[in-house]
Tab-separated table of C-alpha atoms and ligand atoms in Angstrom:
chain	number	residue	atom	x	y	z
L	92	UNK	CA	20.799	20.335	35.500
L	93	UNK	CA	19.247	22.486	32.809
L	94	UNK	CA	17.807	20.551	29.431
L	95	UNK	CA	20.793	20.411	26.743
L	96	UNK	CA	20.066	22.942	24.168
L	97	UNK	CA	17.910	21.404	21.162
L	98	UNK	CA	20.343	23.250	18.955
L	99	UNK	CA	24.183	23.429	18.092
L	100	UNK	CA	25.767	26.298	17.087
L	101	UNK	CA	27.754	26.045	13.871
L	102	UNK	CA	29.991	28.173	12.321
L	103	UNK	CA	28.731	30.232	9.242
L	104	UNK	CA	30.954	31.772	6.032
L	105	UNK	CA	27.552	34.175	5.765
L	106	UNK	CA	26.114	35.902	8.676
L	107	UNK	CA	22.030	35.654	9.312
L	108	UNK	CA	21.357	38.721	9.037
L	109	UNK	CA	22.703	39.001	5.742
L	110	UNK	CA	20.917	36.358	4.639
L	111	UNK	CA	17.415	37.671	6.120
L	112	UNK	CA	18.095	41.058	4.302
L	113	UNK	CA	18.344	38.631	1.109
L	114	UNK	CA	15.032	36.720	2.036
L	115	UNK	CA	13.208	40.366	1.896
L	116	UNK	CA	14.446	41.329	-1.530
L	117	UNK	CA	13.954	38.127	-2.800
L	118	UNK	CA	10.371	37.763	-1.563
L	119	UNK	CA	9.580	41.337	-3.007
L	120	UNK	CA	10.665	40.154	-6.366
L	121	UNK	CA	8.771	37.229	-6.621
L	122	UNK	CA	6.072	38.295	-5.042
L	123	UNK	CA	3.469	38.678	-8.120
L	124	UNK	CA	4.532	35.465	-9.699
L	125	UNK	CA	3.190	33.926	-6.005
L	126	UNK	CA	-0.014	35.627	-6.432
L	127	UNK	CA	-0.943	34.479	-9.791
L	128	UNK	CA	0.221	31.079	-9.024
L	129	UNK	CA	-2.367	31.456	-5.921
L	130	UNK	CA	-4.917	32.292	-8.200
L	131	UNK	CA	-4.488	29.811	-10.968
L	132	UNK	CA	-4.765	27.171	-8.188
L	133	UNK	CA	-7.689	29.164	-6.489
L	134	UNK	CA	-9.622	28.780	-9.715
L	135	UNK	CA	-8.591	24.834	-10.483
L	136	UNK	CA	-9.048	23.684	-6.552
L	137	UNK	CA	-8.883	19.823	-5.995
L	138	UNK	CA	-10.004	17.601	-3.246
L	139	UNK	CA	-8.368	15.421	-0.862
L	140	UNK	CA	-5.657	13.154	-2.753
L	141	UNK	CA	-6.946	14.322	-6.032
L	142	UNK	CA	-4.155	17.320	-6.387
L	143	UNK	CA	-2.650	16.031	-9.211
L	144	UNK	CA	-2.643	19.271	-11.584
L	145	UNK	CA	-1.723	21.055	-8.147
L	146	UNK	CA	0.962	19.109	-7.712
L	147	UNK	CA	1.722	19.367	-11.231
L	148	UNK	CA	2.167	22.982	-10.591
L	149	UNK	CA	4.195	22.752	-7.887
L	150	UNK	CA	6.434	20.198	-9.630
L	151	UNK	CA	7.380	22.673	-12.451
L	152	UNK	CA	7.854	25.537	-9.914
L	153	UNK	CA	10.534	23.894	-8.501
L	154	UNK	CA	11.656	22.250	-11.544
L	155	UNK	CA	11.760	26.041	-12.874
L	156	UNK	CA	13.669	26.731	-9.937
L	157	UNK	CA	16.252	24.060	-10.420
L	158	UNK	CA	14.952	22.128	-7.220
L	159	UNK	CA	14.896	17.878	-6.904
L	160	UNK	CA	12.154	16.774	-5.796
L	161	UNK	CA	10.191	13.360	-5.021
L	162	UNK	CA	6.443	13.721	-6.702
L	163	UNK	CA	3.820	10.805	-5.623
L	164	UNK	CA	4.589	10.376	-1.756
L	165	UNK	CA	1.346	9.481	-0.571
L	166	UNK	CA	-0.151	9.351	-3.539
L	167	UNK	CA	-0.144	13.121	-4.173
L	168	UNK	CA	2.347	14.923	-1.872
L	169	UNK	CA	5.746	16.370	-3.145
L	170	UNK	CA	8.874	17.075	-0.949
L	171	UNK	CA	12.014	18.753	-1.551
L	172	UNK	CA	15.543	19.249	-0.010
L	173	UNK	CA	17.476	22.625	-0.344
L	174	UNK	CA	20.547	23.287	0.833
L	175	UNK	CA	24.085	21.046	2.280
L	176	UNK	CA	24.957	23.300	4.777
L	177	UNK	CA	26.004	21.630	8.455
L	178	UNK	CA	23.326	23.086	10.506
L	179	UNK	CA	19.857	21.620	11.530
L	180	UNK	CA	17.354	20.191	9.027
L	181	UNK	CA	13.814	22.602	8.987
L	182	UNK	CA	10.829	21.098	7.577
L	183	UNK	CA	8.135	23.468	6.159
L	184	UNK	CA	5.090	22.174	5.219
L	185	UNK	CA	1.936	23.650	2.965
L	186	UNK	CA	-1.249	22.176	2.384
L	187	UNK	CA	-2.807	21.928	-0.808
L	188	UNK	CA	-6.196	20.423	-0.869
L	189	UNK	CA	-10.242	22.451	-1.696
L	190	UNK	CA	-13.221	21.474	-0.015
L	191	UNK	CA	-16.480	20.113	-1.342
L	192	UNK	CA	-17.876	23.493	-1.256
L	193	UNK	CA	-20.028	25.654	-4.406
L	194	UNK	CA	-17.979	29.064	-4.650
L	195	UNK	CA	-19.727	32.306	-3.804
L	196	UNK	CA	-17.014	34.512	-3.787
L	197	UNK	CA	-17.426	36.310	-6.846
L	198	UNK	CA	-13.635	36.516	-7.527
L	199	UNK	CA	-12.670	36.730	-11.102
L	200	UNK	CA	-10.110	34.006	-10.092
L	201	UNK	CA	-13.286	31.921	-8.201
L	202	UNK	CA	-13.437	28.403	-8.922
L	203	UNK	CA	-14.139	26.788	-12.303
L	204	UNK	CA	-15.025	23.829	-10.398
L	205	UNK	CA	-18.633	23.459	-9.727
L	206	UNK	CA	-18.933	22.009	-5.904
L	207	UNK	CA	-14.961	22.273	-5.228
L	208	UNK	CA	-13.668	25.520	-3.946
L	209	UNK	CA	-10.294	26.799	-1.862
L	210	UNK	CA	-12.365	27.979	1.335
L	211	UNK	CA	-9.434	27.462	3.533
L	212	UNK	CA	-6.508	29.012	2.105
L	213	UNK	CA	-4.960	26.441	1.284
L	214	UNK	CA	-3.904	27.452	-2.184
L	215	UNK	CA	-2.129	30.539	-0.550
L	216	UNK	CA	-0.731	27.865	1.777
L	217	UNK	CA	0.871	26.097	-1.433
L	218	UNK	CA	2.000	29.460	-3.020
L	219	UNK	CA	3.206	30.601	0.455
L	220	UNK	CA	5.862	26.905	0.585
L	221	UNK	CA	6.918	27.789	-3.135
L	222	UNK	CA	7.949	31.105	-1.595
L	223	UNK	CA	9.914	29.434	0.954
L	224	UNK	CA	11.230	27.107	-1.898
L	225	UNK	CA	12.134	29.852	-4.303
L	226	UNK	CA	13.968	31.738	-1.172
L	227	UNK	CA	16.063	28.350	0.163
L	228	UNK	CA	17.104	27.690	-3.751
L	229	UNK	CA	18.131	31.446	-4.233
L	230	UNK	CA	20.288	31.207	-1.087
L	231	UNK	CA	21.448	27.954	-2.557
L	232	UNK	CA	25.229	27.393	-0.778
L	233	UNK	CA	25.093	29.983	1.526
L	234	UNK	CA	22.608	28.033	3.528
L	235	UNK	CA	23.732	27.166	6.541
L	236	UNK	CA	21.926	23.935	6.535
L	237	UNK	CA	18.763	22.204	4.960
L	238	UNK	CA	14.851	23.293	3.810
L	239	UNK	CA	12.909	20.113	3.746
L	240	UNK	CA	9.765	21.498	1.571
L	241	UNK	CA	6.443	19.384	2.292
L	242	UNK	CA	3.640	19.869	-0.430
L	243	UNK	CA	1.151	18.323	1.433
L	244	UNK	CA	-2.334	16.801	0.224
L	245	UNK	CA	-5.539	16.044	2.206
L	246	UNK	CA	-5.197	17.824	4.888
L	247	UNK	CA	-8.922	18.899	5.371
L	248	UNK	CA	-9.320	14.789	5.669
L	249	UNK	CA	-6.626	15.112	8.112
L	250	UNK	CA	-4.801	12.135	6.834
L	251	UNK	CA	-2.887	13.608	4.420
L	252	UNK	CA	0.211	13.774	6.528
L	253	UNK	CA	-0.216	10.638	8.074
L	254	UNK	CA	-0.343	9.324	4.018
L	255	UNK	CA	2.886	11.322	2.906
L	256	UNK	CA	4.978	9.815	6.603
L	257	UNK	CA	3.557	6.011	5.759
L	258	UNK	CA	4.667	6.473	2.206
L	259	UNK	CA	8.447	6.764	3.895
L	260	UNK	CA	9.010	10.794	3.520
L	261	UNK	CA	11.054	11.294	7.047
L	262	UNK	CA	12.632	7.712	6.013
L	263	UNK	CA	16.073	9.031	4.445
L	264	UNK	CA	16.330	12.326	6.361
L	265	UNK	CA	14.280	13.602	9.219
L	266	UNK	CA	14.040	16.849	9.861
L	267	UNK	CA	15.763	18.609	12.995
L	268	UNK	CA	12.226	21.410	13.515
L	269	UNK	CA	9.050	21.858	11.309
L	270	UNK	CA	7.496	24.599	11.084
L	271	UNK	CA	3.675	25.194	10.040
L	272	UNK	CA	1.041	27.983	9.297
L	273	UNK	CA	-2.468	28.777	8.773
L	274	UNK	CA	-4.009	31.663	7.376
L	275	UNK	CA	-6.348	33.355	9.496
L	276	UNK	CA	-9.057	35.970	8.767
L	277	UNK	CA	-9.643	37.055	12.284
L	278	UNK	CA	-6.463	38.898	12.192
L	279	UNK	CA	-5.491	41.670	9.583
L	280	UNK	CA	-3.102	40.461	7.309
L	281	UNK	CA	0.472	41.758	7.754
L	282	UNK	CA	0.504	40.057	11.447
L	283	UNK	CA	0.752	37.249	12.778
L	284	UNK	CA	-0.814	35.045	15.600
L	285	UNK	CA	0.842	32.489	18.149
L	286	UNK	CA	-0.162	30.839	21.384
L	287	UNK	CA	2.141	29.450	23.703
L	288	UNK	CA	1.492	25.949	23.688
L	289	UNK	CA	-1.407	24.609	22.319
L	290	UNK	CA	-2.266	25.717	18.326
L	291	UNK	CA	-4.970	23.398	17.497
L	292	UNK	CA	-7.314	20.154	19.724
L	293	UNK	CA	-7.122	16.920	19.222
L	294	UNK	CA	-9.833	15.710	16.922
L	295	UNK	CA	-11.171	12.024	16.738
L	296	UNK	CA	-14.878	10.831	15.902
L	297	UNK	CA	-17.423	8.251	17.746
L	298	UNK	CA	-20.102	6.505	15.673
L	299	UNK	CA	-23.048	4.933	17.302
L	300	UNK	CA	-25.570	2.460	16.390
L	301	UNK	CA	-28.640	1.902	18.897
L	302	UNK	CA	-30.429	-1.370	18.423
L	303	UNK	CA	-33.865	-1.617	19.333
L	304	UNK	CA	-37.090	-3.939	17.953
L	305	UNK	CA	-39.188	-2.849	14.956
L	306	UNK	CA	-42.528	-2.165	15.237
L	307	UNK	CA	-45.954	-0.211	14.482
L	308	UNK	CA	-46.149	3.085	15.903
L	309	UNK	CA	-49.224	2.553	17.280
L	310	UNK	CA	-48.251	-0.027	19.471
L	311	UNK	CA	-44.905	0.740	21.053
L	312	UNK	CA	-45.348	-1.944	23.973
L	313	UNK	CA	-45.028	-4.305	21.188
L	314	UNK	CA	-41.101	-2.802	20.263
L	315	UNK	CA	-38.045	-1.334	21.409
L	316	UNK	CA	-37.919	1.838	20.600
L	317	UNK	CA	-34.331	2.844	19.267
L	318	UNK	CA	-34.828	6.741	18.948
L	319	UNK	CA	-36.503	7.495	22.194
L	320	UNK	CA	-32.904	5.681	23.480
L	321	UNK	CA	-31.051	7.778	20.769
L	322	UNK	CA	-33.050	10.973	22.209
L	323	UNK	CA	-31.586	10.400	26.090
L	324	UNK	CA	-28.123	9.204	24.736
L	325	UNK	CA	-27.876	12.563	22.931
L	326	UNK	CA	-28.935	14.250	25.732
L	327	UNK	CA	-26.980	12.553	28.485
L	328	UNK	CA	-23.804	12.773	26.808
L	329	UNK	CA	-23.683	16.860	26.538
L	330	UNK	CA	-23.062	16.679	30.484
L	331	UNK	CA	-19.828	14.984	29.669
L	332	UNK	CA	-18.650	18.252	29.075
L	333	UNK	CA	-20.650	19.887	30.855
L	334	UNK	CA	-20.466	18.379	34.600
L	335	UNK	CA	-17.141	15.985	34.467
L	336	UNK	CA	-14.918	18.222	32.575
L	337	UNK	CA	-13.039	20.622	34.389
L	338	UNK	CA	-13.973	24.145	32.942
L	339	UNK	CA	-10.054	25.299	32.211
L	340	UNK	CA	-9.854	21.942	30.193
L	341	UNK	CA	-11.643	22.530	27.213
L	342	UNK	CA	-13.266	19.740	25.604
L	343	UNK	CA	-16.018	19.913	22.778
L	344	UNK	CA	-18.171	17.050	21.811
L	345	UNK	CA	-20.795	17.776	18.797
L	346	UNK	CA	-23.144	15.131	17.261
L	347	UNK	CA	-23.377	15.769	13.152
L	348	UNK	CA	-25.369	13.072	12.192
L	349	UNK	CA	-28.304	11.379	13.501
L	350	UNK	CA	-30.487	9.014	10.583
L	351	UNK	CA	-32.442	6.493	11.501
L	352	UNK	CA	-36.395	5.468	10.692
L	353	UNK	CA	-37.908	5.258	7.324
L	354	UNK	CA	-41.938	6.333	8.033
L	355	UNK	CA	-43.968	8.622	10.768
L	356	UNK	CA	-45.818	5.244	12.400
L	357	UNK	CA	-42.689	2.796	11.947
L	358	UNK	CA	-40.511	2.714	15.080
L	359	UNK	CA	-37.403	1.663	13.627
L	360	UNK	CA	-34.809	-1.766	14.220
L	361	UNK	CA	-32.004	0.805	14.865
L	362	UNK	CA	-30.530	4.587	14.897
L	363	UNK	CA	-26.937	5.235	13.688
L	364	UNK	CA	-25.136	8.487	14.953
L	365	UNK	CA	-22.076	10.485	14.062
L	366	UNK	CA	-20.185	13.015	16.242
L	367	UNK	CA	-17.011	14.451	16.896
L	368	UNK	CA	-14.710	14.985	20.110
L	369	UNK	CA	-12.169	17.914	20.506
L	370	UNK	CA	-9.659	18.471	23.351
L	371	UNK	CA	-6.484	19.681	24.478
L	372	UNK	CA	-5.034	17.366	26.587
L	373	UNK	CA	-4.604	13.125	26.010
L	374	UNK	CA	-6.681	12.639	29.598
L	375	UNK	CA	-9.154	14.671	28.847
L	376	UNK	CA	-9.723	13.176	25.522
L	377	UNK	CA	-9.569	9.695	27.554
L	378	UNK	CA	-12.189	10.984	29.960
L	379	UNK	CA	-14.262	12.119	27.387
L	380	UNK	CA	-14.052	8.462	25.534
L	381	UNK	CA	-14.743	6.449	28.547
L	382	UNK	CA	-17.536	8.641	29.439
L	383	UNK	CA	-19.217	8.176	26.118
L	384	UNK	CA	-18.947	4.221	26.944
L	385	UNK	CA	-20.116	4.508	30.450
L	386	UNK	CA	-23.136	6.348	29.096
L	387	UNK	CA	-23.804	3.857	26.305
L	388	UNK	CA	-23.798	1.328	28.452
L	389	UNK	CA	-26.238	2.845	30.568
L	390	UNK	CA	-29.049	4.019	27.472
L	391	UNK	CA	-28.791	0.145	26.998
L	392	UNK	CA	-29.540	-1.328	30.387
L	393	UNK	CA	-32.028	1.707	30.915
L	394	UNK	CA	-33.817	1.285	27.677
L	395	UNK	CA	-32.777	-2.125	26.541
L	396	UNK	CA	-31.559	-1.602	23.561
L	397	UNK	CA	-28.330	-2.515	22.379
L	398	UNK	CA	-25.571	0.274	22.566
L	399	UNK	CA	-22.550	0.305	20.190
L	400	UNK	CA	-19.887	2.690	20.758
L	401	UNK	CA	-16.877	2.648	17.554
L	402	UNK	CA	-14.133	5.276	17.698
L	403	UNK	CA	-12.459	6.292	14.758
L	404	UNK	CA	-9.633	7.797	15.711
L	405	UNK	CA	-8.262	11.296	14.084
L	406	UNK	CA	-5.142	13.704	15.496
L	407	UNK	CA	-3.300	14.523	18.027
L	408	UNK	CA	-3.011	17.969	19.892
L	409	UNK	CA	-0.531	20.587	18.173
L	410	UNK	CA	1.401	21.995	20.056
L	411	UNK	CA	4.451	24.547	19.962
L	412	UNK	CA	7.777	23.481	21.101
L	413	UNK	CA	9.205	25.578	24.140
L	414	UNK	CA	12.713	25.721	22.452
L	415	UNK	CA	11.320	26.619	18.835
L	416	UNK	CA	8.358	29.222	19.318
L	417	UNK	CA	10.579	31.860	20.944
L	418	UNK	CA	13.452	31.115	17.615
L	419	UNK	CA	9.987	31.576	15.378
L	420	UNK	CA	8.435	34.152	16.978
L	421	UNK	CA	12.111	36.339	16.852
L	422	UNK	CA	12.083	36.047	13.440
L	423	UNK	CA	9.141	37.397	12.793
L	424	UNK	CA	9.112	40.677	15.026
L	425	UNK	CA	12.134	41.757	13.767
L	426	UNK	CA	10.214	41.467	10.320
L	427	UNK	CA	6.856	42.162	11.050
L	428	UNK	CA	7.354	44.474	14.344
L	429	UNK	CA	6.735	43.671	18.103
L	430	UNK	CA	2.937	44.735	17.735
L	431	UNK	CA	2.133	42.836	14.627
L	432	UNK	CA	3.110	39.430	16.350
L	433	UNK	CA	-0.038	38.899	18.470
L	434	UNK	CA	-0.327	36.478	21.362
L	435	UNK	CA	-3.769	35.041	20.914
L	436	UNK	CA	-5.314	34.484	24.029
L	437	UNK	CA	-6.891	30.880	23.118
L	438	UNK	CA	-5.448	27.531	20.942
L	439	UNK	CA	-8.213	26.918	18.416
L	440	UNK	CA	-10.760	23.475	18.931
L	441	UNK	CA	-10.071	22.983	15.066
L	442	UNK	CA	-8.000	20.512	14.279
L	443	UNK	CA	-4.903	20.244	11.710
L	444	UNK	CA	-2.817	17.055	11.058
L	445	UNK	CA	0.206	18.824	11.209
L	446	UNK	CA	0.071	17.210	14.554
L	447	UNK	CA	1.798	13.524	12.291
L	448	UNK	CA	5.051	16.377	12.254
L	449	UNK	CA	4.729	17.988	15.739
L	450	UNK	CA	4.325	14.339	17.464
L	451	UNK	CA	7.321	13.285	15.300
L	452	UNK	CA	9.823	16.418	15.403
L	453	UNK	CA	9.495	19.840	17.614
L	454	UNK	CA	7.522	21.974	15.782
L	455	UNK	CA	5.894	25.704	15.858
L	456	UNK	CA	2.591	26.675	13.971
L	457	UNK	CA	1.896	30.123	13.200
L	458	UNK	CA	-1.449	31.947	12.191
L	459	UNK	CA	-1.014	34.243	9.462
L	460	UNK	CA	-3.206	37.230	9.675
L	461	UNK	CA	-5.318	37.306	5.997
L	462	UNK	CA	-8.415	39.305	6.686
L	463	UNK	CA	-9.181	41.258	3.996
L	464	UNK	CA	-10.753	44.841	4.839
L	465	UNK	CA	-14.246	45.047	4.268
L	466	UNK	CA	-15.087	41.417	4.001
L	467	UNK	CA	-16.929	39.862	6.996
L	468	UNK	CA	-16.173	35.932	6.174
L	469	UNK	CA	-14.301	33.067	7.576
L	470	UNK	CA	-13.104	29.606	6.415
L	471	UNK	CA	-15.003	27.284	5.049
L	472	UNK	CA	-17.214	29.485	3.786
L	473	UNK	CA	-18.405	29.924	0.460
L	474	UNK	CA	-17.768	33.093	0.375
L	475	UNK	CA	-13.904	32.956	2.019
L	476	UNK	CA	-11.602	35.215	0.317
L	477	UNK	CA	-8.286	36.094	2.015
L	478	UNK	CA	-5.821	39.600	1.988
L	479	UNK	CA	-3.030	38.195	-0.652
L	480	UNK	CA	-0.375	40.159	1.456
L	481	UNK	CA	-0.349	37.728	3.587
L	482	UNK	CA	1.484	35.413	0.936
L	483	UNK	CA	4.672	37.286	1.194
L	484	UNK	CA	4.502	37.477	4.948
L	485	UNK	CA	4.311	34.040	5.010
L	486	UNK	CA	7.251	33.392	2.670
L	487	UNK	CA	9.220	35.979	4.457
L	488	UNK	CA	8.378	34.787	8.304
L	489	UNK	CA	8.843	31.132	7.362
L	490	UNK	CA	12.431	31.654	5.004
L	491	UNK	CA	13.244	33.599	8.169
L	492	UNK	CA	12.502	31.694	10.643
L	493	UNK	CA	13.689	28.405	8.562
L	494	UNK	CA	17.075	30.405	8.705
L	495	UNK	CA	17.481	30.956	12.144
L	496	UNK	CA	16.153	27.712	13.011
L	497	UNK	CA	19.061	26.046	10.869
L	498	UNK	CA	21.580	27.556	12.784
L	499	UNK	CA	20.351	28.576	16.750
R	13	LIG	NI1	-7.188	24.705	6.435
């Protein structure tokens, strides 16, 4: 028997298509005021949880728009419901938090912020979701059912969402579909990119500590040397990937952070080690955690020491919904045009905690094309910049696809 379909049909006093011609003319208007708003934020960039003047932005933008909204869910996050039609619930959500990075843009609208500076894109993120906002509030009744508008903090932390969900925000209504983006500067802006299931890894991080016994470096006999152990344990573990993972199931595992020692002819009591794990599927992420156990246990009997392996764990997989990708990815040909919606042939190893929604509620992520011509940069980098086109794309793609998702 096939699946039910995720979605009802419900009648509708406007038709869609008259309401996506609106969502064009409306975006075109507004367009410049999204911009500027971009920039203002682009130049005042806040860390994780620290968003308050963003959010104090994005609080009078709705306000000016004559949108409720709840301010102060999860300590910074806003959200907002539009619309009382009958159909399906969408949640849209945009990220709003910098990164501890020194701005080398050279932007007139770079950061005033010394050490704090929007290298993701996530201040056209915000400005894109206050396009979506200003497009649901426009439509106002003739909606045929709800925006639920997520103005997300700390999402480079990736525990933003998780923060804004604890703090009760799918408590009173959940929402039918989300939908999420990402700009993307590996694609020229006015496209956008989708992958058929997976949009970003899993992403959780392993800290060890390898216990030895002090001693003169002149007379190792007379220790246990910690970061000979640390040396093999690095060493072994890159064949976890390497030699138990199959090679179609992608799996990264990176150490960051090795410190350990305080002088040239000290051997050390112990050496401390940070890394992260990436994959795209829950058994190989099990594999590669067992294996990184099974190895530690090993560097200790081999080079008794002691071996202690902590997880700390981080997000789930994203990945797109079978029933609400094709819905998304509609809307946005007959927008964009069948050769500006790009199948990319690979989900990303990043991570994004849009995976708290996509666990919770199906869910479609979208990469929106921002490469700006001439500049050779990507993000996180201190020189990111992105194509501002891709603002109104966004709002446009998203208000559209938010539409048809309301009602398919
Ligand atoms: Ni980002």
């Amino acid at each position: 028997m096939p699946a039910p379909s995720l979605f009802r049909k419900f009648p509708m006093t406007c038709s869609i298509d008259a309401l996506e011609r609106r969502v064009g003319e409306i975006v075109a208007e507004i367009e410049g005021r999204l911009v500027a708003t971009r920039r203002t934020l682009h130049a005042n960039p806040e860390l994780a949880f620290a968003e308050h003047e963003t959010a104090a932005l994005v609080a009078s933008f709705l306000a000016d728009l004559g949108i409720e909204y709840r301010a102060g869910i999860g300590k910074t996050g806003i959200a907002a419901l539009i619309g009382s039609g009958p159909g399906r619930t969408v949640g849209i959500r945009g990220d709003m938090d910098a990164l501890p990075i020194e701005e080398r843009s050279g932007a007139p609208y770079a950061s005033h912020r010394p050490g704090v500076m929007h290298a993701c894109g996530h201040d056209a993120h915000t400005a894109i979701a206050l396009g979506v906002a200003a497009v649901m509030a426009r439509l106002g009744d003739d909606l045929p059912g709800r925006a639920m508008m997520i103005f997300q903090p700390a999402e480079e932390s990736l525990n933003g969402a998780r923060a804004m969900l604890a703090d009760g925000l799918f408590d009173g209504i959940k929402p039918d579909v989300m939908l999420g983006y990402h700009n993307w500067p590996l694609l020229p802006a006015g496209t956008v990119g989708w992958h058929p299931d997976v949009a970003f890894a899993s992403s959780d991080g392993f800290d060890v500590t390898i216990t030895g016994k002090s001693g003169h470096g002149a007379h190792p006999h007379l220790a246990v040397d910690p970061v000979v152990a640390m040396a093999h344990f690095i060493n072994e573990i890159q064949m976890i990937v390497s030699r138990e993972i199959a090679p179609l199931a992608a799996a990264v595992v990176t150490v960051g952070r090795v410190q350990g020692g305080t002088a040239r002819n000290q051997i050390p009591d112990s050496v401390h080690l940070e890394g992260t794990i990436r994959t795209l599927h829950p058994e190989t992420r099990d594999h590669v955690m067992a294996a990184l156990e099974r190895v530690a246990r090993g560097t200790a009997e081999g080079h008794r020491v002691a071996c202690e392996v902590t997880f700390v764990p981080g997000v789930a997989v994203v990945r797109n919904d079978p029933a609400v990708l094709p819905v998304v990815l509609a809307a946005a040909r007959d927008r964009l045009g069948e050769e500006r919606v790009i199948c990319l042939p690979q989900g990303s190893m990043g991570s994004e905690d849009f995976a708290e929604y996509s666990s919770r509620v199906p869910a479609a992520h979208l990469r929106l094309g921002s490469k700006r011509e001439g500049l050779d940069t990507m993000l996180h980098r201190s020189d990111f910049d992105l194509d501002e086109g891709c603002i109104a794309v966004g709002a446009a793609v998203m208000s559209a696809a938010a539409l048809r998702l309301m009602t398919a």
